[in-house]
Every structure is written in structure tokens, then in C-alpha cells.
Coordinates of C-alpha atoms and ligand atoms in Angstrom, one line a residue:
M1038 CA -60.6 123.9 -32.2
T1039 CA -61.4 125.7 -35.6
P1040 CA -59.6 128.5 -36.7
A1041 CA -59.8 131.8 -34.6
T1042 CA -63.1 133.5 -35.3
E1043 CA -61.4 136.8 -36.6
V1044 CA -59.3 134.6 -39.1
I1045 CA -62.7 133.1 -40.4
N1046 CA -64.4 136.5 -40.6
T1047 CA -61.5 138.1 -42.4
I1048 CA -61.4 135.3 -44.6
L1049 CA -65.4 135.3 -45.5
Q1050 CA -65.5 139.0 -45.8
N1051 CA -63.0 138.9 -48.7
I1052 CA -63.9 135.8 -50.6
P1053 CA -66.9 136.6 -52.8
A1054 CA -70.0 134.5 -52.4
E1055 CA -69.5 132.9 -56.0
A1056 CA -66.5 131.0 -54.7
E1057 CA -69.2 128.9 -52.5
V1058 CA -66.6 128.3 -49.6
T1059 CA -68.3 125.6 -47.7
R1060 CA -65.7 124.7 -45.0
I1061 CA -62.4 126.2 -43.4
E1062 CA -60.1 123.8 -41.8
Y1063 CA -56.6 123.5 -40.6
E1064 CA -54.2 121.5 -43.0
G1065 CA -51.1 121.3 -40.8
P1066 CA -49.3 124.6 -41.4
K1067 CA -52.1 125.9 -43.9
L1068 CA -55.8 126.7 -43.7
A1069 CA -57.6 124.7 -46.1
L1070 CA -60.8 126.5 -47.9
Y1071 CA -63.3 124.0 -49.4
T1072 CA -65.2 125.1 -52.2
K1073 CA -67.8 124.0 -54.4
K1074 CA -66.7 126.2 -57.4
P1075 CA -62.8 125.5 -57.5
E1076 CA -62.8 127.1 -61.0
F1077 CA -63.6 130.7 -59.3
L1078 CA -60.6 130.5 -57.0
L1079 CA -58.3 128.9 -59.5
L1080 CA -58.9 131.5 -62.3
N1081 CA -59.0 134.3 -59.9
S1082 CA -55.7 133.6 -58.1
Y1083 CA -55.4 137.0 -56.7
I1084 CA -58.0 136.4 -54.2
I1085 CA -56.1 133.9 -52.4
S1086 CA -52.5 135.7 -52.7
D1087 CA -54.6 139.0 -51.3
L1088 CA -55.9 136.9 -48.4
V1089 CA -52.5 135.5 -47.5
N1090 CA -50.8 139.0 -47.3
M1091 CA -54.0 139.6 -45.0
I1092 CA -54.0 137.1 -42.8
K1093 CA -50.4 136.2 -42.9
K1094 CA -51.1 132.5 -43.1
R1095 CA -50.5 130.2 -45.6
V1096 CA -53.8 129.1 -47.4
V1097 CA -54.7 126.2 -49.7
V1098 CA -57.9 125.7 -52.2
R1099 CA -59.4 122.2 -51.6
I1100 CA -62.4 120.8 -53.3
D1101 CA -65.7 120.0 -51.5
K1102 CA -65.9 116.2 -51.1
S1103 CA -69.6 116.6 -52.5
I1104 CA -68.4 117.5 -56.0
R1105 CA -65.8 114.9 -56.2
K1106 CA -66.2 112.2 -59.1
T1107 CA -65.7 109.0 -58.2
E1108 CA -62.4 107.2 -58.7
T1109 CA -63.7 105.2 -61.9
E1110 CA -65.5 108.4 -63.1
A1111 CA -62.3 110.6 -62.6
K1112 CA -60.2 108.3 -64.5
E1113 CA -62.3 108.1 -67.5
I1114 CA -62.6 111.8 -67.7
I1115 CA -58.7 112.2 -67.4
M1116 CA -58.0 109.5 -70.1
N1117 CA -60.1 111.2 -72.2
I1118 CA -59.1 114.8 -71.8
L1119 CA -55.2 113.9 -71.7
P1120 CA -53.1 113.8 -75.0
K1121 CA -52.1 110.2 -75.6
E1122 CA -48.6 111.3 -76.1
S1123 CA -48.4 112.2 -72.3
E1124 CA -48.5 108.4 -71.7
V1125 CA -50.0 108.0 -68.5
T1126 CA -48.8 105.2 -66.2
N1127 CA -50.3 105.8 -62.7
I1128 CA -52.9 107.5 -61.2
V1129 CA -53.2 107.8 -57.4
F1130 CA -55.9 109.4 -55.5
D1131 CA -54.9 110.8 -52.1
D1132 CA -58.1 110.9 -50.5
T1133 CA -57.1 112.9 -47.4
L1134 CA -56.1 116.0 -49.6
G1135 CA -58.5 115.6 -52.7
E1136 CA -55.7 115.3 -55.1
I1137 CA -54.8 113.1 -57.8
I1138 CA -51.3 112.5 -58.5
L1139 CA -50.8 111.9 -62.2
E1140 CA -47.9 109.8 -63.1
V1141 CA -46.9 110.3 -66.8
K1142 CA -44.1 109.7 -69.1
K1143 CA -44.2 112.8 -70.9
P1144 CA -45.5 116.1 -69.1
K1145 CA -44.5 118.3 -71.9
F1146 CA -47.7 117.4 -73.5
L1147 CA -49.6 118.8 -70.7
G1148 CA -50.3 122.2 -69.6
S1149 CA -52.5 125.4 -70.4
K1150 CA -50.7 125.7 -73.6
N1151 CA -51.0 122.1 -74.9
G1152 CA -55.2 121.8 -74.5
A1153 CA -55.2 119.8 -71.3
S1154 CA -54.9 122.3 -68.9
L1155 CA -54.6 121.1 -64.9
I1156 CA -57.3 123.5 -64.0
D1157 CA -59.5 121.9 -66.6
L1158 CA -58.8 118.6 -65.3
T1159 CA -59.5 119.8 -61.6
C1160 CA -62.7 121.4 -62.3
K1161 CA -64.1 118.2 -64.1
T1162 CA -63.0 115.7 -61.8
G1163 CA -63.5 117.5 -58.7
W1164 CA -60.1 116.3 -57.6
K1165 CA -57.0 118.9 -57.5
V1166 CA -54.6 117.3 -60.4
K1167 CA -51.0 117.2 -59.8
I1168 CA -48.7 116.1 -62.3
F1169 CA -45.7 113.7 -61.8
R1170 CA -43.0 112.8 -64.2
K1171 CA -42.5 109.3 -64.4
P1172 CA -39.0 108.4 -63.1
P1173 CA -36.9 106.6 -66.3
I1174 CA -35.9 103.9 -63.8
A1175 CA -38.5 102.3 -61.7
S1176 CA -38.6 103.8 -57.8
S1177 CA -39.6 102.0 -55.3
S1178 CA -39.5 104.9 -52.7
L1179 CA -42.0 106.6 -54.8
Q1180 CA -44.4 103.7 -54.8
N1181 CA -43.9 103.3 -50.9
I1182 CA -44.8 106.8 -50.5
F1183 CA -48.0 106.6 -52.7
Q1184 CA -48.9 103.4 -50.8
A1185 CA -48.2 104.9 -47.4
I1186 CA -50.8 107.8 -48.0
I1187 CA -53.5 106.1 -49.6
T1188 CA -53.5 103.7 -46.9
A1189 CA -54.0 106.2 -44.1
V1190 CA -56.5 108.3 -45.2
E1191 CA -58.4 108.9 -41.6
S1192 CA -55.1 108.9 -39.7
R1193 CA -53.9 111.8 -42.1
E1194 CA -56.9 113.8 -41.7
K1195 CA -56.5 113.6 -37.9
F1196 CA -53.0 114.5 -38.1
F1197 CA -53.2 117.5 -40.3
K1198 CA -56.2 118.8 -38.4
E1199 CA -54.4 118.4 -35.0
T1200 CA -50.9 119.8 -36.4
G1201 CA -52.9 123.0 -37.6
E1202 CA -54.8 123.4 -34.2
R1203 CA -51.1 122.7 -32.5
I1204 CA -49.2 125.2 -34.7
F1205 CA -51.9 127.9 -34.1
R1206 CA -52.7 127.7 -30.3
S1207 CA -52.6 130.8 -28.6
R1208 CA -49.2 131.7 -27.1
L1209 CA -48.7 131.6 -23.2
S1210 CA -46.2 134.2 -22.9
S1211 CA -45.0 136.8 -25.0
D1212 CA -41.3 136.7 -23.5
V1213 CA -38.8 135.4 -25.8
E1214 CA -35.9 132.9 -24.2
V1215 CA -34.3 130.6 -26.4
S1216 CA -32.0 127.4 -25.3
I1217 CA -30.2 125.5 -28.0
L1218 CA -29.1 121.8 -26.4
T1219 CA -27.2 119.7 -28.6
L1220 CA -27.8 115.8 -28.7
G1221 CA -25.2 114.9 -31.0
A1222 CA -22.7 116.0 -33.9
F1223 CA -20.8 118.5 -32.0
R1224 CA -17.1 117.9 -31.8
E1225 CA -17.9 114.4 -34.0
V1226 CA -19.1 113.6 -37.1
G1227 CA -22.5 112.0 -37.3
R1228 CA -25.7 111.6 -35.2
S1229 CA -27.0 115.5 -35.9
A1230 CA -29.7 116.5 -33.3
I1231 CA -30.3 119.7 -32.0
L1232 CA -33.1 120.9 -29.5
I1233 CA -34.4 124.3 -29.9
E1234 CA -36.7 125.5 -26.9
T1235 CA -38.6 128.7 -26.5
K1236 CA -41.0 129.4 -23.9
E1237 CA -43.7 128.2 -26.3
S1238 CA -41.8 125.6 -28.6
K1239 CA -39.8 122.4 -28.6
I1240 CA -38.4 121.8 -32.1
L1241 CA -35.8 119.3 -33.2
L1242 CA -33.3 119.8 -35.7
D1243 CA -32.0 116.7 -37.6
C1244 CA -32.2 113.3 -36.1
G1245 CA -29.1 111.2 -37.1
I1246 CA -27.0 108.0 -36.3
N1247 CA -23.5 107.9 -36.1
P1248 CA -22.8 105.1 -38.5
G1249 CA -19.1 104.4 -37.5
A1250 CA -19.9 104.4 -33.4
R1251 CA -18.8 101.1 -31.6
N1252 CA -21.3 101.4 -28.9
S1253 CA -25.0 102.8 -28.8
W1254 CA -24.0 105.6 -26.4
D1255 CA -21.8 107.1 -29.0
A1256 CA -24.1 106.2 -31.9
Y1257 CA -27.6 107.9 -31.3
P1258 CA -28.8 111.1 -30.3
R1259 CA -28.8 111.6 -26.4
F1260 CA -32.5 112.2 -26.0
D1261 CA -31.5 111.3 -22.2
W1262 CA -29.8 114.7 -21.9
A1263 CA -33.1 116.6 -23.4
N1264 CA -35.5 115.7 -20.3
I1265 CA -38.5 115.8 -22.4
Y1266 CA -41.2 113.6 -23.6
L1267 CA -41.5 112.9 -27.4
D1268 CA -45.2 114.4 -27.3
D1269 CA -43.7 117.5 -26.0
L1270 CA -42.1 118.1 -29.4
D1271 CA -43.6 120.4 -32.1
C1272 CA -41.9 119.2 -34.9
V1273 CA -38.6 117.9 -36.4
I1274 CA -37.0 119.9 -39.3
I1275 CA -34.6 118.0 -41.3
S1276 CA -31.8 119.2 -43.3
H1277 CA -31.1 116.5 -45.8
A1278 CA -31.2 112.8 -46.2
H1279 CA -27.8 111.6 -45.2
L1280 CA -28.0 108.8 -42.2
D1281 CA -26.3 111.1 -39.6
H1282 CA -29.0 113.4 -40.2
I1283 CA -32.1 111.1 -40.7
G1284 CA -31.1 107.8 -39.6
F1285 CA -32.9 107.7 -35.8
L1286 CA -35.9 109.5 -37.5
P1287 CA -38.0 106.4 -37.7
V1288 CA -37.4 105.2 -33.9
L1289 CA -39.2 108.5 -33.0
Y1290 CA -42.4 107.0 -34.2
K1291 CA -41.5 103.4 -32.9
Y1292 CA -41.7 105.3 -29.5
G1293 CA -44.7 107.3 -30.0
Y1294 CA -43.9 110.3 -31.6
N1295 CA -46.8 111.5 -33.6
G1296 CA -46.1 115.0 -34.6
P1297 CA -45.0 116.5 -38.1
I1298 CA -41.5 116.2 -40.0
Y1299 CA -40.9 118.8 -42.3
C1300 CA -38.3 118.9 -45.2
S1301 CA -37.9 119.7 -48.7
E1302 CA -39.7 117.8 -51.4
P1303 CA -36.9 115.9 -52.7
T1304 CA -35.6 115.0 -49.1
L1305 CA -38.7 112.9 -48.4
P1306 CA -38.2 110.2 -51.1
L1307 CA -34.2 110.1 -50.8
M1308 CA -35.0 109.6 -46.7
N1309 CA -37.4 106.7 -47.8
L1310 CA -34.5 105.0 -50.0
L1311 CA -32.0 105.2 -47.0
H1312 CA -34.6 104.2 -44.1
M1313 CA -35.5 101.0 -46.5
D1314 CA -31.8 100.1 -47.2
Y1315 CA -31.1 100.1 -43.5
V1316 CA -33.8 97.6 -42.7
K1317 CA -32.7 95.6 -45.9
V1318 CA -29.1 95.4 -44.9
A1319 CA -29.6 94.8 -41.0
S1320 CA -32.2 91.8 -42.4
M1321 CA -29.6 90.2 -44.5
E1322 CA -26.7 90.7 -41.7
G1323 CA -28.9 89.4 -39.1
T1324 CA -28.3 92.4 -37.0
K1325 CA -30.8 93.8 -34.4
R1326 CA -33.0 96.4 -36.2
L1327 CA -33.3 99.8 -34.5
F1328 CA -36.8 100.4 -36.3
D1329 CA -39.1 98.4 -38.9
I1330 CA -40.9 99.1 -42.1
R1331 CA -43.9 100.1 -40.3
D1332 CA -42.1 103.1 -38.6
I1333 CA -40.8 104.2 -41.8
R1334 CA -44.3 104.3 -43.0
E1335 CA -45.0 106.5 -40.1
V1336 CA -42.3 108.9 -41.1
I1337 CA -43.8 109.1 -44.5
R1338 CA -47.5 109.7 -43.2
H1339 CA -46.0 112.5 -41.0
S1340 CA -43.8 114.3 -43.2
I1341 CA -44.6 118.1 -44.7
T1342 CA -42.8 118.7 -47.7
L1343 CA -41.8 122.8 -48.5
P1344 CA -40.5 124.2 -51.3
Y1345 CA -37.4 126.6 -50.6
G1346 CA -38.1 130.1 -49.4
L1347 CA -41.4 129.8 -48.2
V1348 CA -42.4 130.8 -44.8
T1349 CA -44.4 128.3 -42.8
D1350 CA -45.6 128.6 -39.4
V1351 CA -44.2 125.6 -37.1
S1352 CA -45.7 126.5 -33.9
P1353 CA -47.3 129.8 -31.9
D1354 CA -43.8 131.4 -32.1
V1355 CA -41.5 129.9 -34.5
K1356 CA -41.7 130.3 -38.4
L1357 CA -39.6 128.2 -40.7
V1358 CA -37.9 128.7 -44.1
L1359 CA -35.9 126.2 -45.8
N1360 CA -33.1 127.5 -48.2
N1361 CA -30.9 125.7 -50.7
A1362 CA -27.8 124.3 -48.9
G1363 CA -26.1 123.1 -52.3
H1364 CA -24.8 119.8 -50.5
I1365 CA -27.2 117.2 -52.1
L1366 CA -30.4 116.9 -53.8
G1367 CA -32.9 118.9 -51.5
S1368 CA -30.5 119.7 -48.7
S1369 CA -31.5 122.7 -46.9
M1370 CA -30.2 125.5 -44.6
I1371 CA -32.8 125.7 -41.8
H1372 CA -33.8 129.3 -40.9
L1373 CA -36.1 129.8 -37.6
H1374 CA -37.6 133.1 -37.0
I1375 CA -38.5 133.2 -33.3
G1376 CA -41.2 135.8 -32.2
E1377 CA -41.9 138.8 -33.8
G1378 CA -38.5 139.4 -34.9
A1379 CA -36.9 138.8 -31.8
H1380 CA -34.3 136.2 -32.8
N1381 CA -33.1 134.4 -35.9
I1382 CA -31.5 131.0 -35.9
V1383 CA -29.8 129.7 -39.0
Y1384 CA -28.6 126.0 -38.9
S1385 CA -26.6 125.4 -42.0
G1386 CA -26.7 121.6 -41.9
D1387 CA -24.0 120.2 -44.4
F1388 CA -23.8 122.7 -47.0
K1389 CA -21.3 123.7 -50.2
F1390 CA -20.3 127.0 -50.8
A1391 CA -19.1 126.4 -54.6
K1392 CA -21.3 125.9 -57.4
T1393 CA -20.7 122.4 -58.7
K1394 CA -22.3 120.8 -62.1
L1395 CA -25.2 119.2 -60.5
L1396 CA -26.0 121.8 -57.7
E1397 CA -26.1 125.6 -56.9
S1398 CA -24.0 127.0 -54.0
A1399 CA -25.7 127.4 -50.6
V1400 CA -27.9 130.5 -50.0
R1401 CA -26.0 133.0 -48.0
D1402 CA -28.0 136.2 -48.0
Y1403 CA -30.3 136.5 -44.6
P1404 CA -31.4 139.7 -43.6
R1405 CA -30.7 139.0 -39.7
V1406 CA -29.3 136.2 -37.8
E1407 CA -28.6 136.3 -34.3
T1408 CA -27.3 132.7 -34.0
L1409 CA -25.8 130.8 -36.6
I1410 CA -25.1 127.1 -36.1
I1411 CA -22.7 126.1 -39.0
E1412 CA -21.2 122.5 -39.8
S1413 CA -17.3 122.6 -39.9
T1414 CA -16.4 118.9 -41.0
Y1415 CA -13.6 120.2 -43.3
G1416 CA -13.3 123.5 -41.5
A1417 CA -10.0 123.4 -40.3
K1418 CA -7.3 125.7 -41.5
E1419 CA -5.7 123.1 -43.9
D1420 CA -9.0 122.4 -45.5
I1421 CA -8.7 124.5 -48.5
V1422 CA -11.1 123.5 -51.6
P1423 CA -8.6 122.8 -54.3
D1424 CA -9.1 124.0 -57.9
R1425 CA -12.1 122.3 -59.5
R1426 CA -10.4 122.0 -62.8
E1427 CA -7.1 120.7 -61.4
V1428 CA -9.1 118.0 -59.5
E1429 CA -11.0 116.8 -62.8
L1430 CA -7.6 116.7 -64.6
S1431 CA -5.9 114.7 -62.1
F1432 CA -9.3 112.4 -61.6
V1433 CA -9.4 112.0 -65.6
N1434 CA -5.5 111.2 -65.9
S1435 CA -5.7 108.8 -63.2
I1436 CA -8.5 106.6 -65.0
N1437 CA -6.9 107.1 -68.7
E1438 CA -3.6 105.9 -67.2
T1439 CA -5.4 102.8 -65.7
L1440 CA -7.4 101.9 -68.6
L1441 CA -4.6 102.5 -71.0
K1442 CA -2.5 99.8 -68.7
G1443 CA -5.3 97.4 -69.5
G1444 CA -6.6 97.8 -66.0
K1445 CA -10.0 98.5 -64.4
V1446 CA -11.3 101.5 -62.4
L1447 CA -13.6 101.2 -59.2
I1448 CA -14.7 104.5 -58.0
P1449 CA -15.8 104.3 -54.2
V1450 CA -18.1 107.2 -53.3
P1451 CA -20.8 107.9 -50.8
A1452 CA -23.7 107.3 -52.6
V1453 CA -26.2 110.2 -52.1
G1454 CA -24.9 113.3 -53.9
R1455 CA -21.0 112.5 -54.9
A1456 CA -21.7 109.7 -57.2
Q1457 CA -24.1 112.0 -59.5
E1458 CA -21.5 114.7 -59.9
I1459 CA -18.7 112.1 -60.6
M1460 CA -21.2 110.7 -63.2
L1461 CA -21.3 113.9 -65.1
V1462 CA -17.7 114.6 -65.1
I1463 CA -16.9 111.1 -66.5
D1464 CA -19.7 112.0 -69.2
E1465 CA -18.4 115.2 -70.0
Y1466 CA -15.0 114.2 -70.5
M1467 CA -15.8 111.0 -72.5
R1468 CA -17.8 113.0 -74.6
R1469 CA -15.1 115.6 -75.5
G1470 CA -13.1 112.8 -76.1
K1471 CA -10.6 113.5 -73.2
L1472 CA -11.1 110.3 -71.3
V1473 CA -10.6 106.7 -73.1
E1474 CA -14.3 105.2 -73.9
A1475 CA -15.0 102.3 -71.6
P1476 CA -18.3 100.9 -70.3
V1477 CA -19.3 102.7 -66.9
F1478 CA -21.3 100.7 -64.2
V1479 CA -23.0 102.0 -61.5
E1480 CA -24.0 100.0 -58.3
G1481 CA -27.6 99.2 -57.4
M1482 CA -28.4 101.7 -54.8
I1483 CA -26.5 104.5 -56.4
S1484 CA -28.4 103.9 -60.0
Q1485 CA -31.5 104.4 -57.5
F1486 CA -30.0 107.7 -56.3
L1487 CA -29.3 108.7 -59.9
M1488 CA -32.8 108.4 -60.9
Q1489 CA -34.1 110.5 -58.2
N1490 CA -32.0 113.2 -59.1
I1491 CA -33.1 112.8 -62.7
T1492 CA -36.9 113.6 -61.6
Ligands
ZN43 ZN1 -24.6 115.2 -45.5

């Protein structure tokens, strides 16, 4: 199935012939326009913005394969153009999307002001060039992501095409009915999973485990209640990378799910880190694994990352927007628009209302919400957030007291999110001379997370 004729006609009528558009195809939730003259559309970006407003769909400019330079040629061009100071550390070719991921140590030496503009690199190589700053500490999860995408060119091409065809299939009914089925996490902490069903779509929000459960009935989402086949799912949308929201995700691929996952950009590497760590710990302990590395790889290959605030079609009658939830890096509140303004659902995931050193507060402005699903882990009457300054002072005082008595301080923290905030507090007080100077050691996995937050 190709995009609907009227959409193609609108595009062709509004794109000047100079753009040399050769093909229009679905690429997941976007329409990809393949061109032989990328410079024309990239320099006249208003053409695409106008088009998006007209057809109300996301559009991406792709470069026709016939003008792409070979990998060796492209590498040579890049190395000749880029200023040496930028220090290129890795060049990854994503053949599916025709993109080059350029990992550099110092991205400040790039950009239009510095002579080596991305448009220039793109036009000279025939590949769309994306810049990526090399993390200060080597990141195994980024390498895993690069490796997973470059080794699955054909299957990812097929995946993007089929996902788009499914999203833009014609609607069977204009009636709007919405049902919400909870498969875990209500009146308990852990295994978040919510199934949203309309007459057209089946969408899963989060897919976690309950790490503290004693038996499997209490540990995993109750898919047996849902009465669906995994193939029926249009997509899975992930709020954030904590195991109680993502721990069961690779199992879906193990049992044959083939559809997309939508999440924010930072969530993907964080998720990978947690999934890989789960497999590592299970192997070390010799316990039975829920999933394996090949299933984690499928999670990467089926993930479509989205920036905050962007409206994306995820099925014929559902549009998605992710908004900052302020809980951990990349955490999102999931906003679903169902039908043509018929019903709006906001699922908060875990969220934080106050601004902290590391993260903004959760987005709270929604023009219309008919159904709000909100976490309430610390939502009881007595759970009032104490004054931040008082908490910091009592924390710092107890560290000082211990160190002055010649003691050592161990701070147990849940790895993702909290550790970074505590590091910033320690750093600030030590710099201001309010905390006794002492070496600070960070446990292995947390240092990986710190690195992810820095990038
Ligand atoms: Zn969380």
C-alpha cells in the first residue's frame, strides 16, 4: 500500500519540480520524500513546513539512494571538511534511513557558523548527517543501539513501511468508544501496563515488571486478562526507563510482537542499559531469564523516538504527544488524542511537580483532558514533600558529622535519576565549603547513568 492518492497529489502539487522528488513512502508515522536535490528542500525549509500544515502529517526529507556516496567516499569527504578540532570518534552509517551518525568529541566546532554546516556535509555525501556528542565515559548502550540498527537494514525498512501502512489504514468506523483495561500497577507498585482500546486501535501504555513480587502472577502484567493477540497491538508507548515500566518489554518480542515502541529520545539508551543489566545479573545469579539479548536487540530495532511536544499519528484514530514528566531523564507524560477531538487521555507515568537541580517540573498545561490517569505512589494525605533546603541541610549535616568522626558514608540510591541529583547536591556543597572535602566513589551502573545524563 502506498500513501493515499490525494495525499500524494497534494504533495506533488506543492513541491516544486526543482526538488526532484523521486519517491514518497511511509516511514513509520512519517511520510518520507526521497529527493535527488536535498539542498533545495533543506535550504527552503518553509516548503516542508507549509506541506505539513496542509496534509497534517509529519514529513521527512530523505535522499535518493542513487546519489549517496559509498561509505568510503563519504568518510573521506567528512574528514576533509570537518575541522580537526571537532575530533571525530565514530562514523555510523544507517542504511535504512540514509543517515550518518557522526560521533564527535567537540560538536561546538560544527554548525553553520563554523564553516562545516550539516547541510553542506549532507549535500556533498548524499547522506543526511546527524551530529552526536561522544559521551565522556564509553557507553555500551549507545554501541548496542548503533550495532542493532546497522545489522538490520532490510528488516527495518520493512518495519517502517508496514508501521506506516498500519497507522494510515482507513478507518472502519467513525464512532468513538474508549476502554481502559489495567493489566498491572493499580493499587500496587510495579508492573505498569495499561491497555487502551478504541473501535480501531489497541495501544499498550508501559510494560513493566514488579521486581519485588514473590511469584510470577504478581510479577508480570496480566496479559491473560486482555484477551488479545500480540499482533493486535498497534503500538506500545513507554513513559520512562524504570524497570516497573519497561521490564517486560523484550518479552513481547520474544513471543512475536513485531510492532513499534514510542518513547522519548533519552529513554531508548537508558532502557537498553537496564535490560542488559537485567540479563547480566540473571546470568550471574544463574536464575531463569525472562528474555535474552536478541529480544533486547528487537526492542531497539522497533523503537521510534520522539521529541517532547510533537504530535504523531500512532493509529488511524489516535495521535500521541509526549510531554516532560520531570521524573527522570526522558520521562514523559503520555497524551493521547482520540478521534477528531472526541476524547483526550493523559497518563502521567511517574512524575515530579517541583523543579529540581537536574530536571524541570512536569508539564501541567493541557487544553482538554477527559480522562486523567495519575500515579499516586506517594499520594497519601501524609505524603507532603518537605522543604528542599531543609532536606539538603539535614543530608549535608549528617555526612559532615560522620566524616568528622572519621567514619565513611554509604548512600544507597535507586540508580536512575536520584543518584545524579544527589551527586549535584554533594558537588555544590563541597564547592561552597559547606561539606567536608572527601573523595566520592560512584558504583558501576550509576556511573553509566551519570554518563547518559551528561550526553
Ligand atoms: Zn519511575
